[in-house]
Amino acid sequence: MKICLATRNAHKIEEITHQLPKIEWVSLDEIECEEELPETSTTIAENSAQKALFIWNNYHENCLSDDSGLEVEALDGEPGVDSAHYSGERDSEKNIDLLLNNLFIFENKKARFVTILTLVIDGKTHQFEGEIKGKIINERKGKNGFGYDSVFVPDNYTTTFAEMTLEQKNALSHRSNALKKLQIFLQNNYF
Ligand code: IMP
């Protein structure tokens, strides 16, 4: 089955294709989509749908999009839908600096990552949500992954996502939890 993966984030592409290798993934370049995908909504679910529906409406391709974010309890769910540009720029290092500064005075470091995948297949829209709970640590640890991985330690673990291999992160991450639901849906309906 062919599905266009509606993201240019190389890390997301690696995590998704690694977990669902049976799908024939088609890139945005392959469908000759050069535009920036719209994500102008105020929720992760709506942004996710917006990206996938943009591809369906303009390119008529079955597609999968991923919108994700980090929600920190003491910061009332921030950075949330603004995770990618929390500092005002799409710059992970500046985003982490701001997060650590804002969280410094709080004892409660609880956070969760959430992903909402949107699959548009044969014109029908389906969403799959995954989360992973954990905490934010005061300084960066590890070099793998992307975004906030170096300051996030999942519950029941002692290492950050950035200290884990792709396989280890994929066994428990928010994205992989959403992908597992997608996989069951595809198996039940399309394979
Ligand atoms: P978007 O889903 O492309 O809008 O971006 C969400 C932002 O959330 C990313 O730019 C990262 O900063 C952050 N994020 C999403 N998923 C992850 C993850 O798996 N690890 C670390 N940061 C993530």
Tab-separated table of N, CA, C and O and ligand atoms in Angstrom, residues 7 9 12 15 39 47 51 66-70 80-81 83-85 90 92 95 113-115 146-149 161 169 173-175, ligand 1:
chain	number	residue	atom	x	y	z
A	7	THR	N	5.379	14.993	5.866
A	7	THR	CA	6.293	15.717	6.748
A	7	THR	C	7.649	15.826	6.067
A	7	THR	O	8.007	14.968	5.257
A	9	ASN	N	10.226	16.494	8.271
A	9	ASN	CA	11.076	16.291	9.437
A	9	ASN	C	11.758	14.919	9.308
A	9	ASN	O	11.112	13.871	9.407
A	12	LYS	N	11.157	12.432	12.143
A	12	LYS	CA	9.835	11.799	12.115
A	12	LYS	C	9.796	10.741	11.018
A	12	LYS	O	9.270	9.645	11.212
A	15	GLU	N	11.576	7.642	12.195
A	15	GLU	CA	10.843	6.893	13.226
A	15	GLU	C	9.624	6.179	12.628
A	15	GLU	O	9.340	5.026	12.949
A	39	GLU	N	-0.107	24.689	9.054
A	39	GLU	CA	-0.426	24.261	10.431
A	39	GLU	C	-0.706	25.520	11.244
A	39	GLU	O	0.104	25.957	12.033
A	47	ASN	N	-4.098	20.814	13.627
A	47	ASN	CA	-2.917	20.992	12.775
A	47	ASN	C	-2.578	19.716	12.012
A	47	ASN	O	-2.207	19.744	10.836
A	51	LYS	N	-2.667	19.374	7.795
A	51	LYS	CA	-1.551	18.972	6.928
A	51	LYS	C	-1.959	17.830	5.992
A	51	LYS	O	-1.687	17.858	4.794
A	66	ASP	N	1.746	13.903	10.870
A	66	ASP	CA	2.043	13.789	12.304
A	66	ASP	C	2.139	15.186	12.866
A	66	ASP	O	2.919	15.993	12.371
A	67	ASP	N	1.324	15.491	13.866
A	67	ASP	CA	1.576	16.714	14.620
A	67	ASP	C	1.757	16.310	16.076
A	67	ASP	O	0.998	15.488	16.600
A	68	SER	N	2.782	16.866	16.673
A	68	SER	CA	3.173	16.426	18.005
A	68	SER	C	3.509	17.625	18.865
A	68	SER	O	3.727	18.724	18.352
A	69	GLY	N	3.596	17.387	20.159
A	69	GLY	CA	4.008	18.472	21.036
A	69	GLY	C	4.342	17.961	22.419
A	69	GLY	O	4.037	16.815	22.775
A	70	LEU	N	4.979	18.835	23.172
A	70	LEU	CA	5.348	18.556	24.559
A	70	LEU	C	4.448	19.396	25.461
A	70	LEU	O	4.336	20.610	25.244
A	80	GLY	N	3.096	22.846	24.211
A	80	GLY	CA	1.917	22.338	23.502
A	80	GLY	C	1.980	22.528	21.996
A	80	GLY	O	2.954	22.146	21.345
A	81	VAL	N	0.925	23.148	21.480
A	81	VAL	CA	0.833	23.315	20.020
A	81	VAL	C	1.961	24.221	19.491
A	81	VAL	O	2.292	24.184	18.299
A	83	SER	N	5.115	23.905	20.354
A	83	SER	CA	6.387	23.243	20.669
A	83	SER	C	7.499	23.522	19.657
A	83	SER	O	8.654	23.723	20.033
A	84	ALA	N	7.158	23.565	18.381
A	84	ALA	CA	8.196	23.708	17.349
A	84	ALA	C	8.819	25.105	17.339
A	84	ALA	O	9.972	25.269	16.939
A	85	HIS	N	8.049	26.107	17.804
A	85	HIS	CA	8.572	27.486	17.757
A	85	HIS	C	8.285	28.213	19.063
A	85	HIS	O	7.890	29.380	19.063
A	90	ARG	N	11.962	28.525	15.006
A	90	ARG	CA	12.008	27.062	14.869
A	90	ARG	C	13.428	26.604	15.182
A	90	ARG	O	14.182	26.225	14.283
A	92	SER	N	15.455	24.310	18.038
A	92	SER	CA	15.311	23.411	19.191
A	92	SER	C	16.133	23.862	20.395
A	92	SER	O	15.683	23.751	21.538
A	95	ASN	N	14.438	26.738	22.017
A	95	ASN	CA	13.201	26.262	22.639
A	95	ASN	C	13.500	25.576	23.973
A	95	ASN	O	12.800	25.787	24.969
A	113	PHE	N	4.616	13.892	26.153
A	113	PHE	CA	4.641	14.109	24.701
A	113	PHE	C	3.351	13.540	24.139
A	113	PHE	O	2.894	12.473	24.570
A	114	VAL	N	2.791	14.216	23.170
A	114	VAL	CA	1.602	13.691	22.504
A	114	VAL	C	1.783	13.809	20.988
A	114	VAL	O	2.394	14.771	20.502
A	115	THR	N	1.297	12.797	20.293
A	115	THR	CA	1.277	12.801	18.823
A	115	THR	C	-0.134	12.531	18.355
A	115	THR	O	-0.799	11.645	18.903
A	146	PHE	N	15.661	14.382	18.461
A	146	PHE	CA	15.471	15.766	18.021
A	146	PHE	C	14.599	16.509	19.040
A	146	PHE	O	14.193	15.942	20.065
A	147	GLY	N	14.316	17.764	18.729
A	147	GLY	CA	13.415	18.554	19.570
A	147	GLY	C	13.836	18.549	21.034
A	147	GLY	O	14.983	18.852	21.365
A	148	TYR	N	12.889	18.158	21.889
A	148	TYR	CA	13.110	18.199	23.337
A	148	TYR	C	13.628	16.864	23.881
A	148	TYR	O	13.621	16.650	25.099
A	149	ASP	N	14.058	15.954	23.011
A	149	ASP	CA	14.463	14.616	23.447
A	149	ASP	C	15.526	14.641	24.544
A	149	ASP	O	15.516	13.789	25.428
A	161	PHE	N	15.230	10.484	26.099
A	161	PHE	CA	15.040	9.949	24.741
A	161	PHE	C	16.321	10.108	23.921
A	161	PHE	O	16.617	9.279	23.061
A	169	LYS	N	13.698	4.204	21.663
A	169	LYS	CA	12.686	5.275	21.660
A	169	LYS	C	11.403	4.770	21.000
A	169	LYS	O	10.295	5.011	21.487
A	173	SER	N	7.695	5.491	22.595
A	173	SER	CA	7.381	6.918	22.408
A	173	SER	C	5.908	7.179	22.093
A	173	SER	O	5.159	6.282	21.691
A	174	HIS	N	5.513	8.425	22.261
A	174	HIS	CA	4.189	8.917	21.885
A	174	HIS	C	3.883	8.571	20.428
A	174	HIS	O	2.814	8.081	20.086
A	175	ARG	N	4.865	8.821	19.555
A	175	ARG	CA	4.678	8.565	18.116
A	175	ARG	C	4.463	7.074	17.886
A	175	ARG	O	3.594	6.677	17.116
B	1	IMP	P1	5.413	19.576	14.630
B	1	IMP	O1	4.677	18.332	15.007
B	1	IMP	O2	6.238	19.374	13.414
B	1	IMP	O3	4.543	20.782	14.588
B	1	IMP	O4	6.489	19.886	15.719
B	1	IMP	C1	6.331	19.545	17.017
B	1	IMP	C2	7.542	19.922	17.843
B	1	IMP	O5	7.395	19.179	19.056
B	1	IMP	C3	8.878	19.512	17.258
B	1	IMP	O6	9.490	20.538	16.549
B	1	IMP	C4	9.677	19.193	18.513
B	1	IMP	O7	10.186	20.385	19.067
B	1	IMP	C5	8.617	18.660	19.443
B	1	IMP	N1	8.554	17.188	19.325
B	1	IMP	C6	7.608	16.453	18.688
B	1	IMP	N2	7.899	15.141	18.767
B	1	IMP	C7	9.046	15.067	19.423
B	1	IMP	C8	9.864	13.963	19.803
B	1	IMP	O8	9.620	12.797	19.500
B	1	IMP	N3	10.965	14.281	20.501
B	1	IMP	C9	11.293	15.565	20.841
B	1	IMP	N4	10.595	16.613	20.505
B	1	IMP	C10	9.455	16.370	19.798
